[in-house]
Coordinates of C-alpha atoms in Angstrom, one line a residue:
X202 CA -3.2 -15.7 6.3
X203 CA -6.5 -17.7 7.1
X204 CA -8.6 -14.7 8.4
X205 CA -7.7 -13.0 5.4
X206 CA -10.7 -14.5 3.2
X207 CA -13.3 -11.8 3.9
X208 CA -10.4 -8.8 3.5
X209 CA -9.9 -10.1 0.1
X210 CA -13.5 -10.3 -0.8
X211 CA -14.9 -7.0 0.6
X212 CA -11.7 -5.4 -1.7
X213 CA -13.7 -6.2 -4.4
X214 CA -16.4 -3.3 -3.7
X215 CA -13.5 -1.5 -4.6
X216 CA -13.7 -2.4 -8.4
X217 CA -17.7 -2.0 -8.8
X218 CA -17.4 2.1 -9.2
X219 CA -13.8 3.2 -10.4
X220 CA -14.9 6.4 -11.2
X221 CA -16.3 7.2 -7.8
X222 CA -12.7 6.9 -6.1
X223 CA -10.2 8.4 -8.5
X224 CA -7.9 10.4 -7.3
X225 CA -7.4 12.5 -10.8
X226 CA -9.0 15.4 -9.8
X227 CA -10.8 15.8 -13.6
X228 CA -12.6 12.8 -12.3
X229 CA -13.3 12.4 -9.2
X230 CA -17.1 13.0 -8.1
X231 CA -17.4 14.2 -4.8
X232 CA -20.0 12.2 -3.4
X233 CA -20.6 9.9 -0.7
X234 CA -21.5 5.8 -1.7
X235 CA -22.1 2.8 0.0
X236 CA -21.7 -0.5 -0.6
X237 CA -22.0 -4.0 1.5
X238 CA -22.2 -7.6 0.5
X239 CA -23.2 -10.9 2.3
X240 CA -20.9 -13.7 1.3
X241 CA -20.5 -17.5 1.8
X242 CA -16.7 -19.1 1.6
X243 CA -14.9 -22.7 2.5
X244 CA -11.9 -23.5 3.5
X245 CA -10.6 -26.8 5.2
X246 CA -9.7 -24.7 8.8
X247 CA -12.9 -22.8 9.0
X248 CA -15.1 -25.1 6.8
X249 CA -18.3 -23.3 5.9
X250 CA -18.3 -19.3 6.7
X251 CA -21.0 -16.6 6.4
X252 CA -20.2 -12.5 6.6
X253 CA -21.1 -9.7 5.5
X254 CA -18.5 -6.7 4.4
X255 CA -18.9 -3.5 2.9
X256 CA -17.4 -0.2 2.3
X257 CA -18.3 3.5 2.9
X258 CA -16.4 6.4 0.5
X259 CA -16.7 9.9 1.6
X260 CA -15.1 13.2 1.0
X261 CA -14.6 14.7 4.2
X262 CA -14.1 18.6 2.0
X263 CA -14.9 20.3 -1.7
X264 CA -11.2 20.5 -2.4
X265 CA -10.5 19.6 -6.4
X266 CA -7.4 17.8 -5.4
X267 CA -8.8 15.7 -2.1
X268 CA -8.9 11.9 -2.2
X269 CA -11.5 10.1 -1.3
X270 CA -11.7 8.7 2.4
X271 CA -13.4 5.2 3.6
X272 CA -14.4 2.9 6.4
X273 CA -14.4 -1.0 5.4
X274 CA -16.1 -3.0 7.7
X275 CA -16.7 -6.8 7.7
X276 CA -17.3 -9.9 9.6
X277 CA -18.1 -13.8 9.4
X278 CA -18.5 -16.5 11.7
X279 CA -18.3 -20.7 10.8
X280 CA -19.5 -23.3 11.5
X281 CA -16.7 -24.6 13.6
X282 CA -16.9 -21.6 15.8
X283 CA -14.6 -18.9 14.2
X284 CA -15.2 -15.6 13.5
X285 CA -14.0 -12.3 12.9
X286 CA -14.9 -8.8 12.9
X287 CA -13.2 -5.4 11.4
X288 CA -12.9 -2.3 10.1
X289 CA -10.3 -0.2 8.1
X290 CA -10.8 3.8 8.8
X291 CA -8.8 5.5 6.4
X292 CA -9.2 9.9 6.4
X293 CA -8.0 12.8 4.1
X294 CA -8.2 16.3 5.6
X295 CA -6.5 19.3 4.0
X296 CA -6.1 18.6 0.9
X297 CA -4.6 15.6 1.0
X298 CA -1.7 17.1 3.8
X299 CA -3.4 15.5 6.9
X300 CA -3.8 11.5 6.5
X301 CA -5.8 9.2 9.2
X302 CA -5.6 5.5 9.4
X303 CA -6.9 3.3 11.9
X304 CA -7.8 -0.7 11.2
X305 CA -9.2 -2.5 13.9
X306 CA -10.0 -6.1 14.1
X307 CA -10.9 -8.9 16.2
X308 CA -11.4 -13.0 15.2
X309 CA -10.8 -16.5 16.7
X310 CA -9.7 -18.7 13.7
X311 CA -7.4 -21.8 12.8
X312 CA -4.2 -20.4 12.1
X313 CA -0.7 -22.6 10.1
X314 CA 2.6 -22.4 11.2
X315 CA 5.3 -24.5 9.8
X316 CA 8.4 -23.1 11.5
X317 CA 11.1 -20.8 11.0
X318 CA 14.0 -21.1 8.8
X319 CA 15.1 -23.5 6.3
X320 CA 15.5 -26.9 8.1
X321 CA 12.3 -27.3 9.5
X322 CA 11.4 -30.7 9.4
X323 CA 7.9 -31.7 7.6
X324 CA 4.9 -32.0 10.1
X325 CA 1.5 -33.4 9.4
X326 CA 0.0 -31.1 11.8
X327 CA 0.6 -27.3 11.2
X328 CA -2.3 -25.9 12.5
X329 CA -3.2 -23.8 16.0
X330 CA -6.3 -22.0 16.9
X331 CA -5.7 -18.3 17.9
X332 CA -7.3 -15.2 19.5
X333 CA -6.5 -12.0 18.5
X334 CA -7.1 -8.5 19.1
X335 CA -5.0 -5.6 17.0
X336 CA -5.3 -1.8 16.4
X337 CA -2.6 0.2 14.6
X338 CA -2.7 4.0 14.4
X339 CA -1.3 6.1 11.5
X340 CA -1.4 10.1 11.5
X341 CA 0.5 11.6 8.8
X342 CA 1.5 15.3 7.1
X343 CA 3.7 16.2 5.1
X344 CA 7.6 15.9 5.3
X345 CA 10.2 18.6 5.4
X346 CA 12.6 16.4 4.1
X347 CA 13.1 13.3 1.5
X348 CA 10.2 15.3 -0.8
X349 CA 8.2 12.6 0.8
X350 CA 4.5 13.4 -0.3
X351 CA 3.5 12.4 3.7
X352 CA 5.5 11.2 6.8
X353 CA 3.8 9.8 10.2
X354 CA 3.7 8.6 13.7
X355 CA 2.5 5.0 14.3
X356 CA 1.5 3.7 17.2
X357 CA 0.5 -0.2 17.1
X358 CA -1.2 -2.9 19.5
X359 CA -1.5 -6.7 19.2
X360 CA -2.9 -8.9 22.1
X361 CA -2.8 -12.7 20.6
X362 CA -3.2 -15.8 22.7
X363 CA -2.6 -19.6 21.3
X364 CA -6.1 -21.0 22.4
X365 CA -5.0 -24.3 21.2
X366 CA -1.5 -25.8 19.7
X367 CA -3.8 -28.4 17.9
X368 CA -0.3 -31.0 19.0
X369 CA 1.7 -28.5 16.2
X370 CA 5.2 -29.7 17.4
X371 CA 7.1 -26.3 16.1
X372 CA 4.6 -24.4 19.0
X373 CA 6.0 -27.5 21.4
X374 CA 9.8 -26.0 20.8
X375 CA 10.8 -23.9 23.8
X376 CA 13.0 -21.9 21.1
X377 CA 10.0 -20.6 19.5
X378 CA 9.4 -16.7 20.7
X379 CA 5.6 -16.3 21.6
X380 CA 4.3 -20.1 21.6
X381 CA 1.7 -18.8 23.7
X382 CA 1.0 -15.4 22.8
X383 CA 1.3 -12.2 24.3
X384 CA 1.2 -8.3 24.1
X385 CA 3.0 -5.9 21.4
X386 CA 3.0 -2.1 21.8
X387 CA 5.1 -0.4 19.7
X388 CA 5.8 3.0 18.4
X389 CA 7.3 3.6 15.0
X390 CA 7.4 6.2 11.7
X391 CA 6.8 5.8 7.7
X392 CA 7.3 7.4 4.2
X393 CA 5.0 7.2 1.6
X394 CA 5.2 8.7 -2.0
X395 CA 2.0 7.9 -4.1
X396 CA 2.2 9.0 -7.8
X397 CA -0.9 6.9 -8.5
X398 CA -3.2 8.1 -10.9
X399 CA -5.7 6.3 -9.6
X400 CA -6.2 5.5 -5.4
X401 CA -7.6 2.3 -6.2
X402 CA -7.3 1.0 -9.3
X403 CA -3.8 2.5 -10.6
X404 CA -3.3 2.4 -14.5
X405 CA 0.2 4.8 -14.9
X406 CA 2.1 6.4 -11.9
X407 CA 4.5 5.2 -8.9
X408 CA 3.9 4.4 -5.3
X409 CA 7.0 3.9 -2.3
X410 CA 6.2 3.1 1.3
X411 CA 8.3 2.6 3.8
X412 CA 8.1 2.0 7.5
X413 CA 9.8 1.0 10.7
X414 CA 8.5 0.1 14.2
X415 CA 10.2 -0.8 17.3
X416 CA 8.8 -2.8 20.2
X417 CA 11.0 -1.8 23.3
X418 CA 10.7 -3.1 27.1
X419 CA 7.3 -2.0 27.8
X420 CA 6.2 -4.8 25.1
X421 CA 6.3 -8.4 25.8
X422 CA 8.7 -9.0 22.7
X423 CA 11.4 -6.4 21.9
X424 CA 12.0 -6.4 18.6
X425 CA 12.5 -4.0 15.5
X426 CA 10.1 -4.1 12.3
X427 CA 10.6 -2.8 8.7
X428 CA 8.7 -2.5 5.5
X429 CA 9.1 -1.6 2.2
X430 CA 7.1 -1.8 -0.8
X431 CA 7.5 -0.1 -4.3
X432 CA 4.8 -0.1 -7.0
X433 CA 5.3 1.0 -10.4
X434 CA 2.2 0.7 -13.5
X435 CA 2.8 1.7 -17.2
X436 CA -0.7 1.5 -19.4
X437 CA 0.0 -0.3 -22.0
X438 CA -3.5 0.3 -24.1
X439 CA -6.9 1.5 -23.6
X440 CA -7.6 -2.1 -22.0
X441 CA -3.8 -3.1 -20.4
X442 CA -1.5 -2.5 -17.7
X443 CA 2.1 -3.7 -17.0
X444 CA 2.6 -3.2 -13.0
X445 CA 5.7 -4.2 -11.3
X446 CA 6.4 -4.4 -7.2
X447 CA 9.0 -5.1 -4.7
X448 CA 8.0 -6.1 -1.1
X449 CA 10.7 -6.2 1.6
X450 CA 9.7 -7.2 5.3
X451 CA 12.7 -7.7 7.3
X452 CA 12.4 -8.1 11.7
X453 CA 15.2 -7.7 14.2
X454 CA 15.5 -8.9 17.6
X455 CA 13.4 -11.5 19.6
X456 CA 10.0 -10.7 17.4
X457 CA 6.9 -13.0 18.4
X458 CA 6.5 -16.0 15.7
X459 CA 3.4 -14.3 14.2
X460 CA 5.5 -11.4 13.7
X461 CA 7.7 -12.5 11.8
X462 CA 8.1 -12.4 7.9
X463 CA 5.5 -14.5 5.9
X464 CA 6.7 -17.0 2.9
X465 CA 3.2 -17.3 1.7
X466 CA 2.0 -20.7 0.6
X467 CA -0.7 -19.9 -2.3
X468 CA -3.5 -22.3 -3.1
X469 CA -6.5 -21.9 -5.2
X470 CA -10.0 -21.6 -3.4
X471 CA -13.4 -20.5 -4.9
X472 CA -15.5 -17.3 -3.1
X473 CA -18.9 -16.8 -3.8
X474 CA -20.0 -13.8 -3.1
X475 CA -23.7 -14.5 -3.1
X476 CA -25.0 -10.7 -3.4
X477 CA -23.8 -10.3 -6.6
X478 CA -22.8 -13.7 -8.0
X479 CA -18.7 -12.7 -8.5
X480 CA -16.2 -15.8 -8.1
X481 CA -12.9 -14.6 -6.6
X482 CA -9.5 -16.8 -6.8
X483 CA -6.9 -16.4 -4.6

């Protein structure tokens, strides 16, 4: 998605300190760090951006085995008015048994949508401009079945309005759930089995998530959500890795058009980040 420039970049902090975040416990260093990073990006919806991003690591023990725990944080504003700030809190307690997550974010940005389904006619004007406030809790322990490695309770918010349709005929389609926004609470569980040798930057080991919400009356939408994502990484050398994953996002019901599955478009578009001179592609 657009607003999903500055996520990419401040994932890059990520790869300045490997050693600092392993989760091998013959490696790992328990000590706290902190990294941030203005940047500068373009892209034809936003045009010029500025932000700032960062992340925090932290131990919140002395346990051998504990993994590392951070808060990302990051914002930008352009100069045709968007912006977006957030932050991704993400806790280990217990040895690894009790698992925190909460992201929070809030933006106003140019948004695409091209339609649902295969026989959407081509438009020249995909864009809409949207507001959007989301928060999406995650409290896990461990599982007394499926030899799950943790199991949790989500509970997720989403408050979006369509400031402007931007004349996107799809949002002019009375079929289309959501053309204006609205509220989603919903309540849901996962699985997670992380084999990783590595919490960050994996070079052997396995990693299965899998989660399901549901959006009943009390939402504006009632609809069903699911998730699955596989991971697998074989090191090949001192220097390679072979990694292989399967993503499935499926919805049922009357979901909201922003909720629904992605096909992602790719295109190529130069970052600077203009702390530390690194050029990111996406």
């Amino acid at each position: 998605m657009i607003d999903s420039l500055s996520t990419s970049i401040i994932q890059n902090v990520y790869m300045e300190s490997p050693d600092e975040v392993s989760s091998d416990s013959s490696q790992a260093k328990k000590k706290s760090s902190l990294k941030a990073y203005p940047y500068v990006f373009y892209t034809p919806e936003s045009k010029l951006a500025f932000g700032a991003g960062g992340i925090y690591i932290f131990y919140t023990g002395q346990s051998q085995n504990l993994k590392p725990s951070k808060i990302g944080f990051g914002g930008y504003y352009s100069t045709n008015k968007q912006y977006k700030i957030s932050m991704n809190n993400v806790y280990y307690f217990l040895e690894n048994k009790l698992y925190f997550e909460l992201p929070l974010s809030y933006g106003y940005f140019i948004n695409k949508f091209w339609g649902i389904g295969n026989d959407v006619p081509d438009s020249d004007t995909t864009n809409y401009a949207q507001q959007t406030f989301s928060a999406t809790l995650t409290i896990q322990v461990p599982p007394e079945l499926f030899s799950a490695d943790r199991t949790g309770i989500i509970v997720d918010y989403d408050n979006t309005t369509i400031r402007d349709r931007m004349g996107n005929p799809q949002l002019e389609d009375p079929s289309v759930i959501g053309a204006n926004g609205g509220q989603l609470i919903g309540l849901g569980t996962d699985l997670l089995w992380d084999k990783r040798d590595h919490l960050f930057y994996p070079t052997e080991g396995n990693y299965q998530y899998f989660r399901a919400i549901v959006y009943p009356e009390w939402s504006d939408f009632v609809f069903a959500q699911f998730q699955l994502d596989a991971r697998v990484y074989y090191k090949t050398n001192k220097r390679g890795v072979l990694a292989g994953n399967f993503y499935l996002e499926s919805v049922v019901g009357d979901a909201r058009f922003t909720s629904c599955p992605l096909l992602e478009v790719y295109r190529c578009e130069a970052i600077f980040m203009a702390a530390t001179g690194i050029i990111s592609f996406q």
